[in-house]
Amino acid sequence: FRQGFPEVIFGANKTPEQIAGIFNHLVTQNQTVLATRVTPEAATEVCGLVPEAKHDPAGKTLLYKPDTYHLKNQTKKIGVICAGTSDIPVAREAEVTIEAMGHVCESFYDIGVAGIHRLFAQLEEIQSCDVLIVVAGMEGALPSVVGGLVSVPLIAVPTSVGYGTHLNGITSLLSMLNTCASGVTVVNIDNGFGAGYAASLMLRV
Amino acid sequence: FRQGFPEVIFGANKTPEQIAGIFNHLVTQNQTVLATRVTPEAATEVCGLVPEAKHDPAGKTLLYKPDTYHLKNQTKKIGVICAGTSDIPVAREAEVTIEAMGHVCESFYDIGVAGIHRLFAQLEEIQSCDVLIVVAGMEGALPSVVGGLVSVPLIAVPTSVGYGTHLNGITSLLSMLNTCASGVTVVNIDNGFGAGYAASLMLRV
Amino acid sequence: FRQGFPEVIFGANKTPEQIAGIFNHLVTQNQTVLATRVTPEAATEVCGLVPEAKHDPAGKTLLYKPDTYHLKNQTKKIGVICAGTSDIPVAREAEVTIEAMGHVCESFYDIGVAGIHRLFAQLEEIQSCDVLIVVAGMEGALPSVVGGLVSVPLIAVPTSVGYGTHLNGITSLLSMLNTCASGVTVVNIDNGFGAGYAASLMLRV
Amino acid sequence: FRQGFPEVIFGANKTPEQIAGIFNHLVTQNQTVLATRVTPEAATEVCGLVPEAKHDPAGKTLLYKPDTYHLKNQTKKIGVICAGTSDIPVAREAEVTIEAMGHVCESFYDIGVAGIHRLFAQLEEIQSCDVLIVVAGMEGALPSVVGGLVSVPLIAVPTSVGYGTHLNGITSLLSMLNTCASGVTVVNIDNGFGAGYAASLMLRV
Amino acid sequence: FRQGFPEVIFGANKTPEQIAGIFNHLVTQNQTVLATRVTPEAATEVCGLVPEAKHDPAGKTLLYKPDTYHLKNQTKKIGVICAGTSDIPVAREAEVTIEAMGHVCESFYDIGVAGIHRLFAQLEEIQSCDVLIVVAGMEGALPSVVGGLVSVPLIAVPTSVGYGTHLNGITSLLSMLNTCASGVTVVNIDNGFGAGYAASLMLRV
Amino acid sequence: FRQGFPEVIFGANKTPEQIAGIFNHLVTQNQTVLATRVTPEAATEVCGLVPEAKHDPAGKTLLYKPDTYHLKNQTKKIGVICAGTSDIPVAREAEVTIEAMGHVCESFYDIGVAGIHRLFAQLEEIQSCDVLIVVAGMEGALPSVVGGLVSVPLIAVPTSVGYGTHLNGITSLLSMLNTCASGVTVVNIDNGFGAGYAASLMLRV
Amino acid sequence: FRQGFPEVIFGANKTPEQIAGIFNHLVTQNQTVLATRVTPEAATEVCGLVPEAKHDPAGKTLLYKPDTYHLKNQTKKIGVICAGTSDIPVAREAEVTIEAMGHVCESFYDIGVAGIHRLFAQLEEIQSCDVLIVVAGMEGALPSVVGGLVSVPLIAVPTSVGYGTHLNGITSLLSMLNTCASGVTVVNIDNGFGAGYAASLMLRV
Amino acid sequence: FRQGFPEVIFGANKTPEQIAGIFNHLVTQNQTVLATRVTPEAATEVCGLVPEAKHDPAGKTLLYKPDTYHLKNQTKKIGVICAGTSDIPVAREAEVTIEAMGHVCESFYDIGVAGIHRLFAQLEEIQSCDVLIVVAGMEGALPSVVGGLVSVPLIAVPTSVGYGTHLNGITSLLSMLNTCASGVTVVNIDNGFGAGYAASLMLRV
Ligand SMILES: Nc1ncnc2c1ncn2[C@@H]1O[C@H](COP(=O)(O)O)[C@@H](O)[C@H]1O
Ligand SMILES: Nc1ncnc2c1ncn2[C@@H]1O[C@H](COP(=O)(O)O)[C@@H](O)[C@H]1O
Ligand SMILES: Nc1ncnc2c1ncn2[C@@H]1O[C@H](COP(=O)(O)O)[C@@H](O)[C@H]1O
Ligand SMILES: Nc1ncnc2c1ncn2[C@@H]1O[C@H](COP(=O)(O)O)[C@@H](O)[C@H]1O
Ligand SMILES: [Mg+2]
Ligand SMILES: [Mg+2]
Ligand SMILES: [Mg+2]
Ligand SMILES: [Mg+2]
Ligand SMILES: [Mg+2]
Ligand SMILES: [Mg+2]
Ligand SMILES: [Mg+2]
Ligand SMILES: [Mg+2]
């Protein structure tokens, strides 16, 4: 059943050479290949071998799409919402994962809970999405507010952005797990990949 | 957008009288009404007022379905998997929530990670589900194993069943958040309602 | 400098007799007397001795106001906001404390973060307050949203209302300490008294 | 309602170029601009563009005050108390924030709980303040002692100064949240900005 | 080397019969016998068998002193300081332990950190003690303040008196371990026995 | 009883010179010598002095076997199972310890819980082992699954491989301690040495 | 491979009727049946149905041995060591499990770390065991001391016996996981069953 | 009452220049001066200014003793016990503090809990000390064993030496706070200074 799924390399504990070796091998098998958590050095190494690989420095991803790549669904889309500049890398990881899965997403990057007019300004567009990913650090309250305004599945992604009692993301995570809003599920801290992957599966239900 | 959604009462901190009052009021409005975390006393109180309400003692739920109730989807179903007798109340809360949302589910109640043949014995049936809910206490490993064998969205529900370092469910939760399997999202400890609600939304995507 | 302050009895670890003894003694000194965390038994005991004492069963408080009691300020007011029925006892403790301090408050009891229209419905009235107290359990997100819409000091009070990873209020507390909104300070879990006292001091600055 | 408030840049996760870009842009709009958590490199970058910006290396802040800047209140003042050299950066962040808000503060920097005569030596001056900020690491006991000697609002700021079981400030925070003194509220660890901002709002009540 | 030490029974997990059996047996051996954490039922049981045993209901102790009992030292004394009524049981456990060890103590029971004048009112008497035990719940700040005013060994005893983030005494403990004062050592939460025992050993150095 | 046991040096907090000094000294006594947690620099230093020492860079070990070295048992073997590349260093530490103890092991390195067919592909070979060591990071579920399929003692080794809520291995540890499988015992996070040593002792029972 | 293993019922969350039902059913299949964590009520219920079942009230176990029961090994034995009366229930659970597995154990019940002569008094007997189980609450130090004196596998069982910072057994567990002694592995808090089961498997290696 | 006490500088967050400045200033006042947690750079800086200052690189201390320095007591001594090389820095900090206080100590550096013969080999010498300091990382069990063998006050110092679940010393600390031995008190993790200071005060009782 792995048909229609990208091959994914978790780059976090691998050397540039290891990543490049695996990446290139999978490319020669004509598959969609995604690598996450890649350092600039690893990206250089891979792109030397596979010039068609697309590097996203913000999200720390590398994506190779073979000729046979095509969108699995052109009418449904995933909304990716986040608040501040610091959360964008996690949002980007989710977005590139969605692309690797063959789906489409739309980004909403300046939506903060303490400046709620920005959310309302884009609410209609947000409500037109079929699945939502909400990325938030600090108090992690955004999924609760958004969740109360939509009726589609919402995946909340806590980030490690914060300080002091933020405890590297534990605060955002706890907040999301205890949301008053219905329809919210949660993934690990900074796990943009996991959110993008699960959201894509939801589009296929 | 609350059209097509049940009214839900969270019974945990309410008196039997309070629950019965709200429940009855919503029934008179001809809505689907679900109450969770209801004590036997509250159930008696409600059923006295609303004899058509269905009480599930295991899941601690009360459900009222008006004449207008109908299934929203008859071809797709949600699988609800759990391991031991102790996790069943959480699974039941999820199942009654799914019914309240107008969807269909199938139960798999004797699937344990340390007796994996029981999983394989039912794998085909499990793989035919469109969304999965996996309820687990103890080490919380079941979602990882199941998640590796399916390609639909999987909602993992940690339970408070365990002792010592189980920390009232924290261990199961942490385990699920760190799963190696892709496509898994998580809800709060013992939150069968949240899992059933989110799974139902996924069927509607 | 204790002039203009009530005498306060923390009832949590005292017997009805102990509370009644101290309470009565202070009453005979013609002072405003406030007791918090009083059980129904303690309330009965006190009211037997001091029939003028006002018992608030929801907030678990007893208040005695001598003839000399008068409001310290009639133009400024404190807004007390909370979401659900379960948080009301903490809000009540704050409100009775404010009354004991000689100040005025206004309550907003049905303001939830996942049903944000209820906040906007009362926003103007909320914005007319001089200091705000926001009481919240679960994900503790309400202070962030309210804080972004006002420019007065806001005291956030986490409550122990929740389950599972709520950790008896730790989640709400952490959320509030990490708020994106400016002007927010925090007190201990369920500490309605502390919030009411500090808010009253702010009115006197 | 943002009239009368500085624009604030949280420098922690931004490059010198990003900070300088935003800072300069806001300066051209003739606003008071405050940046916190700025590295020496970012300070150099900003001051190259905006020579009138005042850099405080201890507090890691940058402040620009336009011609229109004026004090909002000249009779009330905020006292900023801290114990040791290591806590001074947090105190400085609070003080510069107060200046950015258009208010006045007075510093008390050598006030330790284990050398309490130093507190009494300055008590009268401290009691003349209208709001107090007390910054403390280690056991975080100073707000309790000061709080018992004054009757104005007191904002306690835990710092990350300590070792071993200090847990990067958690100990100081917990201590402050559990204070016996009335009128104390708390902000996040090392959050001098938050304390200065809230204290300024209190002066405006 | 057990000469000169009482026999001690930790009553916490024993039945009244077990405690009475052991207690009586040791009494027949003509030893000083101390039992801690005894329920009223256990006390009744023991006193039935050993009428000379002295029961302290507040401290939950039972003490039997044989004819041969005598004070080991009549010139040195241990000061036992605590703040509120709720901490007194722990202070009492320490005091009875000191008596069992053959030493003398003096109590100071109304010394709070947020009402520091009460400390100064008795400072000279406190400074005349040879070893100090300071018992405190809530923010646990008293040992820091007292420690700064004396130059004898000070044993800090955190208590479980508090609520919310007090975490059953963890906050008081952490505060004491991080004290700025020199000469302070700490025992387990509510461990009055341990403090009394160690203080007595210090008198014998 | 130290006969038949290697001398072990824990290299973590020692300088290359210290390690080389001790290592060489033990070699001159004709003993089996094992050093763990050795940096490349320490390895170079030791191998300069003792060229016969075998350095395993992956497991960070150094092993010297004297002429008298011989296997203690040639019919029984320990299986060492792990999932991903990142866990291999811990598995290697266990394996070299087993060799130092004079026993034999067999490695199974690509056995993941979310790709369970890889486990079944090698199950017979795994079931032929007399003791098992299962090394796992992330959700730490592998010991539960393997433990359900074998009936020999199984030592579970949690690793620090993971991120976010993995908490540097705490999640894997908790998961293993709460396993549903019988016959599983656990060692400290990343403690390959401890697992290899205990497994060797089990072969000798 | 379940041949030669008892059937085990975990009684913790089951009603007396449920336990009795399962127990009786297994007995009719002529198997060794062990139930753990049984309340007195459940024991009465089971013994009513199965009079041959042996109830151990201390260890909260029920054991039924069929005619075919026989010891698997008569030359090797497991030593079960514990310190105080409060730890005995956990030791008993281990011992009955060992009996159910068909093995033999010897108990050492008064071995405390702070009275080490009692350990030495029985050391030779302890050293004659083939596997050791060491049960300890409080600081959990006993496995370290014993482990340094023997060279057989040692299973450490932390118990929940303690108070304050004992954190219901977490302290004992952490202590055991960080032991300096080699050859020690650990099970969950109060898990006598798990220790007895694993020790029995070790005898069969 | 500061007569007879050294001046102490906590070097942890100060620049070499700051330390040297304060150190030199105090030297000119003819006082005993102790600085702890000094880097090699700070030591060089201070010794440049004050050549008579004695630098202990292991303990990271600097000590200056004026002409008037003399021992306060020549008959009593403090024993300082620790297990491994890694704990020695903390032991050294304690020892230099004792010297600064004008007291005498004796070191016992190779006393491990898992090699208990080394303790017994020196027991008589240890029992001749008047106060004991026991420094231990890992499972922190040494104070329990030693405490059971002596009858003088014992100060336990947990260290941050360990890995994985050692949690930077929390495990050793918890173990010590829960000791079964009587007469043990505890200081913060790695706080050799605090232990040496308190032990010195005990000699003066
Ligand atoms: N078991 C449950 N766990 C979490 N949330 C629930 C549960 N049952 C109901 N809820 C939520 O609680 C809301 C109703 O809360 P209340 O108004 O307090 O009765 C519903 O809209 C649901 O979102
Ligand atoms: N030191 C600080 N700690 C916490 N929040 C801050 C701090 N400095 C600025 N902020 C907040 O950060 C906001 C700006 O964030 P940003 O848009 O990321 O620069 C300001 O409006 C403040 O509310
Ligand atoms: N990787 C390891 N993890 C835990 N303990 C170890 C490790 N390597 C060696 N040891 C233990 O450390 C002891 C030697 O410590 P040391 O004397 O400090 O070199 C050995 O006897 C082993 O018990
Ligand atoms: N005291 C215990 N602690 C942990 N696990 C146990 C205990 N007693 C029995 N078990 C496990 O629980 C299983 C039976 O669980 P159940 O089917 O819920 O009765 C057994 O096979 C054992 O693996
Ligand atoms: Mg919604
Ligand atoms: Mg899958
Ligand atoms: Mg605001
Ligand atoms: Mg005050
Ligand atoms: Mg002192
Ligand atoms: Mg097995
Ligand atoms: Mg051993
Ligand atoms: Mg002793």
Short mmCIF file of N, CA and C in Angstrom, two decimals, chain A residues 113-116 120 138-139 141 144-145 148-149 163 165-167 171 174-181, chain C residues 113-116 120 138-139 141 144-145 148-149 163 165-167 171 174-181:
data_model
loop_
_atom_site.label_atom_id
_atom_site.label_comp_id
_atom_site.label_asym_id
_atom_site.label_seq_id
_atom_site.Cartn_x
_atom_site.Cartn_y
_atom_site.Cartn_z
N VAL A 113 -3.17 35.30 17.96
CA VAL A 113 -4.30 35.23 18.87
C VAL A 113 -4.47 36.55 19.63
N ALA A 114 -3.37 37.30 19.79
CA ALA A 114 -3.46 38.57 20.50
C ALA A 114 -3.70 39.73 19.54
N GLY A 115 -3.97 39.43 18.30
CA GLY A 115 -4.31 40.46 17.32
C GLY A 115 -5.34 39.84 16.40
N ILE A 116 -6.50 39.60 17.00
CA ILE A 116 -7.44 38.66 16.41
C ILE A 116 -8.11 39.20 15.16
N PHE A 120 -9.84 37.43 11.58
CA PHE A 120 -11.15 37.69 10.99
C PHE A 120 -11.02 38.22 9.56
N MET A 138 4.52 29.77 21.92
CA MET A 138 4.02 30.57 23.06
C MET A 138 2.86 29.85 23.78
N GLU A 139 1.73 30.52 23.99
CA GLU A 139 0.63 29.91 24.73
C GLU A 139 -0.19 28.92 23.90
N ALA A 141 -2.60 29.10 21.72
CA ALA A 141 -4.05 29.29 21.81
C ALA A 141 -4.75 29.36 20.47
N SER A 144 -7.47 26.79 19.37
CA SER A 144 -8.76 26.90 20.06
C SER A 144 -9.64 27.93 19.39
N VAL A 145 -9.08 29.08 19.07
CA VAL A 145 -9.87 30.15 18.46
C VAL A 145 -10.30 29.75 17.06
N GLY A 148 -12.93 26.99 16.89
CA GLY A 148 -14.29 27.41 17.21
C GLY A 148 -15.00 28.05 16.03
N LEU A 149 -14.25 28.36 14.98
CA LEU A 149 -14.82 29.09 13.84
C LEU A 149 -14.95 28.25 12.57
N TYR A 163 10.12 31.07 25.62
CA TYR A 163 11.24 31.05 26.57
C TYR A 163 10.71 30.87 27.98
N THR A 165 9.10 29.53 31.03
CA THR A 165 8.15 28.44 31.27
C THR A 165 7.57 27.83 30.01
N HIS A 166 8.04 28.26 28.87
CA HIS A 166 7.55 27.61 27.64
C HIS A 166 8.04 26.18 27.55
N LEU A 167 9.16 25.91 28.22
CA LEU A 167 9.70 24.55 28.33
C LEU A 167 9.89 23.89 26.97
N THR A 171 4.53 23.77 26.86
CA THR A 171 3.38 24.63 27.15
C THR A 171 2.41 24.69 25.98
N LEU A 174 0.58 21.25 25.70
CA LEU A 174 -0.44 21.04 26.73
C LEU A 174 -1.67 21.87 26.44
N SER A 175 -1.44 23.10 26.03
CA SER A 175 -2.55 23.98 25.71
C SER A 175 -3.41 23.36 24.62
N MET A 176 -2.78 22.85 23.58
CA MET A 176 -3.53 22.29 22.45
C MET A 176 -4.28 21.01 22.83
N LEU A 177 -3.67 20.18 23.65
CA LEU A 177 -4.33 18.94 24.07
C LEU A 177 -5.56 19.22 24.94
N ASN A 178 -5.60 20.39 25.56
CA ASN A 178 -6.70 20.75 26.44
C ASN A 178 -7.66 21.75 25.82
N THR A 179 -7.63 21.84 24.52
CA THR A 179 -8.49 22.81 23.83
C THR A 179 -9.97 22.58 24.12
N CYS A 180 -10.71 23.65 24.21
CA CYS A 180 -12.17 23.58 24.33
C CYS A 180 -12.83 23.31 22.97
N ALA A 181 -12.11 23.53 21.90
CA ALA A 181 -12.71 23.37 20.57
C ALA A 181 -12.78 21.90 20.21
N VAL C 113 -13.35 30.88 24.55
CA VAL C 113 -12.40 31.12 23.47
C VAL C 113 -12.81 30.35 22.22
N ALA C 114 -13.52 29.23 22.38
CA ALA C 114 -13.93 28.45 21.23
C ALA C 114 -15.31 28.86 20.74
N GLY C 115 -15.84 29.94 21.27
CA GLY C 115 -17.12 30.47 20.82
C GLY C 115 -17.00 31.99 20.91
N ILE C 116 -16.13 32.52 20.08
CA ILE C 116 -15.59 33.86 20.30
C ILE C 116 -16.60 34.96 20.05
N PHE C 120 -17.21 38.98 21.54
CA PHE C 120 -17.43 40.21 20.78
C PHE C 120 -18.77 40.85 21.12
N MET C 138 -8.96 24.61 31.42
CA MET C 138 -8.64 23.99 30.11
C MET C 138 -7.35 24.59 29.52
N GLU C 139 -7.39 25.06 28.28
CA GLU C 139 -6.17 25.55 27.63
C GLU C 139 -5.78 26.96 28.06
N ALA C 141 -6.65 29.98 27.28
CA ALA C 141 -6.34 30.90 26.19
C ALA C 141 -7.07 32.24 26.26
N SER C 144 -5.24 35.66 26.56
CA SER C 144 -4.52 36.11 25.36
C SER C 144 -5.45 36.85 24.41
N VAL C 145 -6.62 36.29 24.21
CA VAL C 145 -7.55 36.90 23.27
C VAL C 145 -8.07 38.22 23.83
N GLY C 148 -5.51 41.05 23.92
CA GLY C 148 -5.23 41.69 22.64
C GLY C 148 -6.26 42.74 22.27
N LEU C 149 -7.37 42.78 22.98
CA LEU C 149 -8.48 43.68 22.63
C LEU C 149 -8.67 44.84 23.61
N TYR C 163 -8.98 17.91 32.65
CA TYR C 163 -8.65 16.52 33.00
C TYR C 163 -7.47 16.05 32.19
N THR C 165 -4.09 15.69 30.72
CA THR C 165 -2.90 16.53 30.69
C THR C 165 -3.13 17.94 31.23
N HIS C 166 -4.31 18.22 31.73
CA HIS C 166 -4.51 19.53 32.33
C HIS C 166 -3.68 19.67 33.59
N LEU C 167 -3.36 18.56 34.21
CA LEU C 167 -2.47 18.52 35.38
C LEU C 167 -2.94 19.45 36.50
N THR C 171 -1.47 23.35 33.14
CA THR C 171 -1.58 23.72 31.72
C THR C 171 -2.12 25.13 31.55
N LEU C 174 0.63 27.66 32.66
CA LEU C 174 1.73 27.81 31.71
C LEU C 174 1.28 28.61 30.49
N SER C 175 0.09 28.31 30.04
CA SER C 175 -0.45 29.04 28.90
C SER C 175 -0.49 30.54 29.19
N MET C 176 -0.97 30.91 30.35
CA MET C 176 -1.12 32.32 30.70
C MET C 176 0.24 33.01 30.86
N LEU C 177 1.21 32.30 31.43
CA LEU C 177 2.55 32.89 31.61
C LEU C 177 3.24 33.13 30.26
N ASN C 178 2.82 32.40 29.24
CA ASN C 178 3.45 32.51 27.93
C ASN C 178 2.58 33.28 26.93
N THR C 179 1.66 34.05 27.43
CA THR C 179 0.76 34.79 26.54
C THR C 179 1.51 35.74 25.61
N CYS C 180 1.00 35.87 24.40
CA CYS C 180 1.53 36.86 23.47
C CYS C 180 1.03 38.26 23.78
N ALA C 181 -0.02 38.37 24.55
CA ALA C 181 -0.61 39.68 24.82
C ALA C 181 0.21 40.43 25.87
#
